[in-house]
């Protein structure tokens, strides 16, 4: 390592400090708003720290009494968890064999590119027929219908990640299995999947976060508590009749907690996935 | 590959083809199917000032936000590549904005930009940087910039993480050799580091540009295209045309034009990558 | 054998027929979380309904006003969409053309016809048919902060828009507030409501002889007034990104001397638990223009209708009848006033909000409609853009309105 001058070291720490503030300040403010009294939030000059903390909004928003703000948000939260889980599972089911096939048979690589190419389609280009199609199938405002649509966002992504994850697994293993008389699906299940477990985990995590974040399709294809996801629910809450900014901030904190905690706990997995996707291209 | 292709075909291929069909009709969203109208929708769109305005707003949003994200991302990567205490904590923090759901991010910044009680106004006025509170999202001169900042804050970590991984891929002996040759920091970056960054950065650039060109959520929640349509992007325009005004036909035409623009952008960038990769090796 | 088969078939058929009748019906109803009745009120009314009708269950869905129109249309596609929807006075034309709402003309009883204010009926009518029951009878009123006005030496609220500017100027000159008037001028339907109020004051027309007419005469003068008020700084410049809730927040915080808003603000702003100006809230009909009008008002009413996709139109109508009934409306008259004529003289309704009722009697009678046309959404979008462009100085009011008259959308 090269020697660093004192000036450079100071410069480094100043930059690092600024970066930390830049990242953390908005989060901190969201949290402070969620525990400030309404009076503090609408005072001029603004009170940066509440005179006394007020946690009541967390109670309001986690209250499960039917037909309340809390019930609406919690139901949406559960819907989000379910929709994201169904979509993630389904996307793995289709993209594990696909990623494997492309990894082993480069000749069919074009098909993966075709699938990845769909990433360029803006959701608005598919929304109208999807809407009409879901309507015809009676799947509008259902979790399953929404998950099916999410599959189209997740599958290209997971297939791509999985293909690059399968690539380094030696083929000799498969050949040996074939000689032992294993069928293709057995090979995949017994030999490949355990080896590829980490990359499958990464893909699943990404898929889950992507599905959690989705807003546009959820806005169009859900209409009430039966399928409405948390992103739509908090957009509705914030756009509606709420005179208290703290309540909006609290809803934001609640909706952000799952992915942010996921992100922090699983950061190594996430970063490896991000950079795998990015660097390998 | 077959199951994935089948799923993608049915959930993306068919709607896409149907969108193409719709784009030549005057179909409405609800009610009777439309009649064939030839290229009339396209003619109307290309002749409309609303379209061109949205096109330029979208381009500005995509180009500027991605530029900011790339510059900031590379700088942050260079910082986090250095050795200092707390570096690993900072790297972990970097995942936070990225993991925050887009809708929550939009809400958070809307609260920060609030003209009466927002943190930005309070901070700038209390530190004397600004004389009086301003309407950030209500002023066409600042609304788009405000949106870009909010978007860049959430998305620069992705670029930073990808760049950081690329930096770690630079062989140590090459860096050492450059130091021995007496190259200064700037030329070391330009000639030794940058070539390793270009490829991954280009991938990040393409991904982010496509995303930014499709932008819907953050604008929907923060401004809905206002003030005076100064932040109305193409996706918002498509939503309005196809869903608010129920003109599925011309909405489909518009969506296809957006798709075409995104594809052309991606192809142009891909050509650039190939060119820069060719120049390097 | 045959007998047993027949018996089985009969049993199956029997259950198929009997079951739906015995099972409880679930209605899905769409409401808005914006002005008028609060969510809590709607929920309480619905609970009361369920208590009276135990075999009907009602799921309530609340969206921001901005999402109400699109949600209603989008949900039509889903087989089990909403049964009951809240709709704005400007939508019956479009909804009728697109077969969104059930024509309920024949369900309306003589008692309803006689009891409901004639102005309220216009909310649900298109082409001679009625597509629901009026539920929210509302217009924009001029709210004022009595305390601030007294400090500025003003004894009575303005009766003309000109006078409003003068009084705001006086408030400003006393150093009480920099920007005394607040409106909801965000690029949304809210700005059209404020604009329409001014159009009605200036005797303008939206449409004359089937063509847009807002770009001249009263329509142009209305926008000119908005621009002048904005440019002079008498209007809070943030108004251009405000919706009704923002107006309420600013007014309740004591940062506005005058505000244009719906009925619901009166009792909210008078509630000390959420307002700093409780007890100082004055309300008057929106002013007029000398020589043109004495007061002005926009028809901002809304109705409850049955969607054409509803499988339970009868139960839906029972629910609507309950929600719009005089006892229900009288019991929840604090944030939205009843559609029933006699309620306005009922002490149970008027107690504690005599000023509000007095303003309503004048304002509701003067309600001016926004155009009833199936293409209203596009016309409104074009007008919203024109108004904002004029406010922001991107175009003169005349040019902006002329462009809007050319057409909106693509």
PDB file of N, CA, C and O in Angstrom, chain C residues 241-290:
ATOM      1  N   UNK C 241     -48.714  24.459  -6.027  1.00  0.00           N
ATOM      2  CA  UNK C 241     -48.505  23.021  -5.840  1.00  0.00           C
ATOM      3  C   UNK C 241     -49.413  22.449  -4.746  1.00  0.00           C
ATOM      4  O   UNK C 241     -49.191  21.354  -4.260  1.00  0.00           O
ATOM      5  N   UNK C 242     -50.443  23.200  -4.362  1.00  0.00           N
ATOM      6  CA  UNK C 242     -51.309  22.761  -3.263  1.00  0.00           C
ATOM      7  C   UNK C 242     -52.577  22.074  -3.731  1.00  0.00           C
ATOM      8  O   UNK C 242     -53.189  22.463  -4.714  1.00  0.00           O
ATOM      9  N   UNK C 243     -52.969  21.055  -2.947  1.00  0.00           N
ATOM     10  CA  UNK C 243     -54.307  20.493  -3.041  1.00  0.00           C
ATOM     11  C   UNK C 243     -55.079  20.969  -1.806  1.00  0.00           C
ATOM     12  O   UNK C 243     -54.542  21.679  -0.962  1.00  0.00           O
ATOM     13  N   UNK C 244     -56.320  20.515  -1.660  1.00  0.00           N
ATOM     14  CA  UNK C 244     -57.181  21.001  -0.575  1.00  0.00           C
ATOM     15  C   UNK C 244     -56.560  20.776   0.806  1.00  0.00           C
ATOM     16  O   UNK C 244     -56.686  21.614   1.695  1.00  0.00           O
ATOM     17  N   UNK C 245     -55.922  19.613   0.980  1.00  0.00           N
ATOM     18  CA  UNK C 245     -55.353  19.321   2.286  1.00  0.00           C
ATOM     19  C   UNK C 245     -54.227  20.282   2.650  1.00  0.00           C
ATOM     20  O   UNK C 245     -54.033  20.613   3.820  1.00  0.00           O
ATOM     21  N   UNK C 246     -53.471  20.720   1.651  1.00  0.00           N
ATOM     22  CA  UNK C 246     -52.390  21.680   1.914  1.00  0.00           C
ATOM     23  C   UNK C 246     -52.980  23.032   2.311  1.00  0.00           C
ATOM     24  O   UNK C 246     -52.479  23.705   3.205  1.00  0.00           O
ATOM     25  N   UNK C 247     -54.043  23.415   1.626  1.00  0.00           N
ATOM     26  CA  UNK C 247     -54.720  24.660   1.960  1.00  0.00           C
ATOM     27  C   UNK C 247     -55.192  24.618   3.413  1.00  0.00           C
ATOM     28  O   UNK C 247     -54.987  25.554   4.190  1.00  0.00           O
ATOM     29  N   UNK C 248     -55.782  23.494   3.768  1.00  0.00           N
ATOM     30  CA  UNK C 248     -56.276  23.349   5.135  1.00  0.00           C
ATOM     31  C   UNK C 248     -55.130  23.456   6.138  1.00  0.00           C
ATOM     32  O   UNK C 248     -55.237  24.116   7.165  1.00  0.00           O
ATOM     33  N   UNK C 249     -54.021  22.808   5.844  1.00  0.00           N
ATOM     34  CA  UNK C 249     -52.886  22.814   6.765  1.00  0.00           C
ATOM     35  C   UNK C 249     -52.371  24.235   6.972  1.00  0.00           C
ATOM     36  O   UNK C 249     -52.118  24.667   8.095  1.00  0.00           O
ATOM     37  N   UNK C 250     -52.245  24.982   5.867  1.00  0.00           N
ATOM     38  CA  UNK C 250     -51.734  26.349   5.956  1.00  0.00           C
ATOM     39  C   UNK C 250     -52.718  27.230   6.723  1.00  0.00           C
ATOM     40  O   UNK C 250     -52.334  28.008   7.601  1.00  0.00           O
ATOM     41  N   UNK C 251     -53.995  27.074   6.423  1.00  0.00           N
ATOM     42  CA  UNK C 251     -54.997  27.899   7.088  1.00  0.00           C
ATOM     43  C   UNK C 251     -55.070  27.561   8.578  1.00  0.00           C
ATOM     44  O   UNK C 251     -55.103  28.446   9.436  1.00  0.00           O
ATOM     45  N   UNK C 252     -55.056  26.295   8.895  1.00  0.00           N
ATOM     46  CA  UNK C 252     -55.120  25.872  10.304  1.00  0.00           C
ATOM     47  C   UNK C 252     -53.893  26.305  11.088  1.00  0.00           C
ATOM     48  O   UNK C 252     -53.938  26.449  12.297  1.00  0.00           O
ATOM     49  N   UNK C 253     -52.802  26.467  10.383  1.00  0.00           N
ATOM     50  CA  UNK C 253     -51.569  26.870  11.037  1.00  0.00           C
ATOM     51  C   UNK C 253     -51.497  28.386  11.218  1.00  0.00           C
ATOM     52  O   UNK C 253     -50.486  28.912  11.673  1.00  0.00           O
ATOM     53  N   UNK C 254     -52.573  29.087  10.814  1.00  0.00           N
ATOM     54  CA  UNK C 254     -52.612  30.536  10.983  1.00  0.00           C
ATOM     55  C   UNK C 254     -51.788  31.293   9.965  1.00  0.00           C
ATOM     56  O   UNK C 254     -51.466  32.461  10.163  1.00  0.00           O
ATOM     57  N   UNK C 255     -51.439  30.635   8.861  1.00  0.00           N
ATOM     58  CA  UNK C 255     -50.580  31.284   7.875  1.00  0.00           C
ATOM     59  C   UNK C 255     -51.334  31.804   6.669  1.00  0.00           C
ATOM     60  O   UNK C 255     -50.723  32.130   5.636  1.00  0.00           O
ATOM     61  N   UNK C 256     -52.637  31.863   6.781  1.00  0.00           N
ATOM     62  CA  UNK C 256     -53.427  32.458   5.720  1.00  0.00           C
ATOM     63  C   UNK C 256     -54.575  33.252   6.350  1.00  0.00           C
ATOM     64  O   UNK C 256     -55.144  32.826   7.356  1.00  0.00           O
ATOM     65  N   UNK C 257     -54.852  34.405   5.762  1.00  0.00           N
ATOM     66  CA  UNK C 257     -56.007  35.168   6.224  1.00  0.00           C
ATOM     67  C   UNK C 257     -57.254  34.721   5.479  1.00  0.00           C
ATOM     68  O   UNK C 257     -58.352  34.749   6.012  1.00  0.00           O
ATOM     69  N   UNK C 258     -57.055  34.302   4.212  1.00  0.00           N
ATOM     70  CA  UNK C 258     -58.177  33.860   3.377  1.00  0.00           C
ATOM     71  C   UNK C 258     -57.825  32.534   2.709  1.00  0.00           C
ATOM     72  O   UNK C 258     -56.678  32.320   2.310  1.00  0.00           O
ATOM     73  N   UNK C 259     -58.822  31.677   2.599  1.00  0.00           N
ATOM     74  CA  UNK C 259     -58.601  30.416   1.899  1.00  0.00           C
ATOM     75  C   UNK C 259     -59.886  29.988   1.224  1.00  0.00           C
ATOM     76  O   UNK C 259     -60.975  30.172   1.770  1.00  0.00           O
ATOM     77  N   UNK C 260     -59.749  29.453   0.025  1.00  0.00           N
ATOM     78  CA  UNK C 260     -60.907  28.905  -0.665  1.00  0.00           C
ATOM     79  C   UNK C 260     -60.881  27.394  -0.452  1.00  0.00           C
ATOM     80  O   UNK C 260     -59.894  26.742  -0.778  1.00  0.00           O
ATOM     81  N   UNK C 261     -61.954  26.859   0.117  1.00  0.00           N
ATOM     82  CA  UNK C 261     -61.945  25.411   0.355  1.00  0.00           C
ATOM     83  C   UNK C 261     -63.363  24.892   0.538  1.00  0.00           C
ATOM     84  O   UNK C 261     -64.319  25.658   0.588  1.00  0.00           O
ATOM     85  N   UNK C 262     -63.478  23.563   0.641  1.00  0.00           N
ATOM     86  CA  UNK C 262     -64.785  22.913   0.780  1.00  0.00           C
ATOM     87  C   UNK C 262     -65.285  23.010   2.216  1.00  0.00           C
ATOM     88  O   UNK C 262     -64.535  23.343   3.128  1.00  0.00           O
ATOM     89  N   UNK C 263     -66.532  22.588   2.375  1.00  0.00           N
ATOM     90  CA  UNK C 263     -67.199  22.626   3.676  1.00  0.00           C
ATOM     91  C   UNK C 263     -66.383  21.998   4.806  1.00  0.00           C
ATOM     92  O   UNK C 263     -66.343  22.496   5.914  1.00  0.00           O
ATOM     93  N   UNK C 264     -65.716  20.890   4.489  1.00  0.00           N
ATOM     94  CA  UNK C 264     -65.099  20.079   5.546  1.00  0.00           C
ATOM     95  C   UNK C 264     -64.078  20.847   6.362  1.00  0.00           C
ATOM     96  O   UNK C 264     -63.777  20.476   7.492  1.00  0.00           O
ATOM     97  N   UNK C 265     -63.528  21.934   5.785  1.00  0.00           N
ATOM     98  CA  UNK C 265     -62.487  22.646   6.512  1.00  0.00           C
ATOM     99  C   UNK C 265     -63.048  23.369   7.733  1.00  0.00           C
ATOM    100  O   UNK C 265     -62.332  23.605   8.702  1.00  0.00           O
ATOM    101  N   UNK C 266     -64.343  23.706   7.679  1.00  0.00           N
ATOM    102  CA  UNK C 266     -64.894  24.544   8.750  1.00  0.00           C
ATOM    103  C   UNK C 266     -64.719  23.899  10.121  1.00  0.00           C
ATOM    104  O   UNK C 266     -64.154  24.489  11.038  1.00  0.00           O
ATOM    105  N   UNK C 267     -65.206  22.669  10.256  1.00  0.00           N
ATOM    106  CA  UNK C 267     -65.136  22.047  11.584  1.00  0.00           C
ATOM    107  C   UNK C 267     -63.752  21.507  11.931  1.00  0.00           C
ATOM    108  O   UNK C 267     -63.394  21.417  13.098  1.00  0.00           O
ATOM    109  N   UNK C 268     -62.979  21.166  10.896  1.00  0.00           N
ATOM    110  CA  UNK C 268     -61.586  20.793  11.171  1.00  0.00           C
ATOM    111  C   UNK C 268     -60.820  21.988  11.731  1.00  0.00           C
ATOM    112  O   UNK C 268     -60.107  21.880  12.726  1.00  0.00           O
ATOM    113  N   UNK C 269     -60.960  23.128  11.052  1.00  0.00           N
ATOM    114  CA  UNK C 269     -60.191  24.301  11.458  1.00  0.00           C
ATOM    115  C   UNK C 269     -60.666  24.843  12.801  1.00  0.00           C
ATOM    116  O   UNK C 269     -59.950  25.579  13.474  1.00  0.00           O
ATOM    117  N   UNK C 270     -61.873  24.462  13.187  1.00  0.00           N
ATOM    118  CA  UNK C 270     -62.389  24.901  14.481  1.00  0.00           C
ATOM    119  C   UNK C 270     -62.105  23.914  15.602  1.00  0.00           C
ATOM    120  O   UNK C 270     -62.572  24.078  16.721  1.00  0.00           O
ATOM    121  N   UNK C 271     -61.357  22.871  15.260  1.00  0.00           N
ATOM    122  CA  UNK C 271     -61.047  21.847  16.258  1.00  0.00           C
ATOM    123  C   UNK C 271     -59.681  22.143  16.877  1.00  0.00           C
ATOM    124  O   UNK C 271     -58.656  22.027  16.218  1.00  0.00           O
ATOM    125  N   UNK C 272     -59.675  22.538  18.146  1.00  0.00           N
ATOM    126  CA  UNK C 272     -58.402  22.967  18.763  1.00  0.00           C
ATOM    127  C   UNK C 272     -57.344  21.858  18.785  1.00  0.00           C
ATOM    128  O   UNK C 272     -56.159  22.157  18.840  1.00  0.00           O
ATOM    129  N   UNK C 273     -57.761  20.591  18.695  1.00  0.00           N
ATOM    130  CA  UNK C 273     -56.767  19.526  18.775  1.00  0.00           C
ATOM    131  C   UNK C 273     -55.910  19.466  17.518  1.00  0.00           C
ATOM    132  O   UNK C 273     -54.838  18.884  17.524  1.00  0.00           O
ATOM    133  N   UNK C 274     -56.394  20.037  16.421  1.00  0.00           N
ATOM    134  CA  UNK C 274     -55.569  19.997  15.225  1.00  0.00           C
ATOM    135  C   UNK C 274     -55.355  21.374  14.609  1.00  0.00           C
ATOM    136  O   UNK C 274     -54.627  21.500  13.624  1.00  0.00           O
ATOM    137  N   UNK C 275     -55.967  22.398  15.153  1.00  0.00           N
ATOM    138  CA  UNK C 275     -55.881  23.694  14.506  1.00  0.00           C
ATOM    139  C   UNK C 275     -55.437  24.787  15.483  1.00  0.00           C
ATOM    140  O   UNK C 275     -55.878  24.820  16.625  1.00  0.00           O
ATOM    141  N   UNK C 276     -54.605  25.677  14.995  1.00  0.00           N
ATOM    142  CA  UNK C 276     -54.189  26.809  15.816  1.00  0.00           C
ATOM    143  C   UNK C 276     -55.179  27.956  15.731  1.00  0.00           C
ATOM    144  O   UNK C 276     -55.041  28.945  16.443  1.00  0.00           O
ATOM    145  N   UNK C 277     -56.132  27.891  14.816  1.00  0.00           N
ATOM    146  CA  UNK C 277     -57.028  29.021  14.601  1.00  0.00           C
ATOM    147  C   UNK C 277     -58.457  28.699  15.047  1.00  0.00           C
ATOM    148  O   UNK C 277     -59.399  29.386  14.678  1.00  0.00           O
ATOM    149  N   UNK C 278     -58.599  27.628  15.844  1.00  0.00           N
ATOM    150  CA  UNK C 278     -59.927  27.249  16.313  1.00  0.00           C
ATOM    151  C   UNK C 278     -60.598  28.446  16.985  1.00  0.00           C
ATOM    152  O   UNK C 278     -59.982  29.170  17.759  1.00  0.00           O
ATOM    153  N   UNK C 279     -61.875  28.648  16.640  1.00  0.00           N
ATOM    154  CA  UNK C 279     -62.612  29.764  17.209  1.00  0.00           C
ATOM    155  C   UNK C 279     -62.498  31.042  16.398  1.00  0.00           C
ATOM    156  O   UNK C 279     -63.253  31.986  16.601  1.00  0.00           O
ATOM    157  N   UNK C 280     -61.546  31.094  15.504  1.00  0.00           N
ATOM    158  CA  UNK C 280     -61.357  32.293  14.682  1.00  0.00           C
ATOM    159  C   UNK C 280     -61.723  32.063  13.228  1.00  0.00           C
ATOM    160  O   UNK C 280     -61.333  32.826  12.356  1.00  0.00           O
ATOM    161  N   UNK C 281     -62.413  30.971  12.972  1.00  0.00           N
ATOM    162  CA  UNK C 281     -62.698  30.616  11.591  1.00  0.00           C
ATOM    163  C   UNK C 281     -63.988  31.284  11.123  1.00  0.00           C
ATOM    164  O   UNK C 281     -65.052  31.027  11.671  1.00  0.00           O
ATOM    165  N   UNK C 282     -63.863  32.121  10.122  1.00  0.00           N
ATOM    166  CA  UNK C 282     -65.035  32.718   9.518  1.00  0.00           C
ATOM    167  C   UNK C 282     -65.279  32.071   8.174  1.00  0.00           C
ATOM    168  O   UNK C 282     -64.347  31.628   7.512  1.00  0.00           O
ATOM    169  N   UNK C 283     -66.553  32.014   7.778  1.00  0.00           N
ATOM    170  CA  UNK C 283     -66.851  31.437   6.475  1.00  0.00           C
ATOM    171  C   UNK C 283     -67.921  32.273   5.801  1.00  0.00           C
ATOM    172  O   UNK C 283     -68.846  32.759   6.445  1.00  0.00           O
ATOM    173  N   UNK C 284     -67.749  32.460   4.502  1.00  0.00           N
ATOM    174  CA  UNK C 284     -68.709  33.247   3.730  1.00  0.00           C
ATOM    175  C   UNK C 284     -68.804  32.624   2.349  1.00  0.00           C
ATOM    176  O   UNK C 284     -67.886  31.913   1.930  1.00  0.00           O
ATOM    177  N   UNK C 285     -69.895  32.880   1.639  1.00  0.00           N
ATOM    178  CA  UNK C 285     -69.934  32.413   0.255  1.00  0.00           C
ATOM    179  C   UNK C 285     -68.784  33.077  -0.502  1.00  0.00           C
ATOM    180  O   UNK C 285     -68.372  34.190  -0.160  1.00  0.00           O
ATOM    181  N   UNK C 286     -68.254  32.397  -1.498  1.00  0.00           N
ATOM    182  CA  UNK C 286     -67.210  33.014  -2.317  1.00  0.00           C
ATOM    183  C   UNK C 286     -67.780  34.293  -2.918  1.00  0.00           C
ATOM    184  O   UNK C 286     -68.950  34.340  -3.289  1.00  0.00           O
ATOM    185  N   UNK C 287     -66.972  35.361  -2.990  1.00  0.00           N
ATOM    186  CA  UNK C 287     -67.492  36.669  -3.401  1.00  0.00           C
ATOM    187  C   UNK C 287     -67.943  36.732  -4.854  1.00  0.00           C
ATOM    188  O   UNK C 287     -67.747  35.781  -5.615  1.00  0.00           O
ATOM    189  N   UNK C 288     -68.507  37.885  -5.229  1.00  0.00           N
ATOM    190  CA  UNK C 288     -68.956  38.083  -6.596  1.00  0.00           C
ATOM    191  C   UNK C 288     -68.127  39.149  -7.291  1.00  0.00           C
ATOM    192  O   UNK C 288     -67.045  39.519  -6.824  1.00  0.00           O
ATOM    193  N   UNK C 289     -68.641  39.631  -8.393  1.00  0.00           N
ATOM    194  CA  UNK C 289     -67.974  40.696  -9.138  1.00  0.00           C
ATOM    195  C   UNK C 289     -68.994  41.804  -9.326  1.00  0.00           C
ATOM    196  O   UNK C 289     -70.126  41.542  -9.742  1.00  0.00           O
ATOM    197  N   UNK C 290     -68.581  43.018  -8.996  1.00  0.00           N
ATOM    198  CA  UNK C 290     -69.500  44.147  -9.063  1.00  0.00           C
ATOM    199  C   UNK C 290     -70.164  44.208 -10.435  1.00  0.00           C
ATOM    200  O   UNK C 290     -69.496  44.128 -11.463  1.00  0.00           O
TER     201      UNK C 290
END
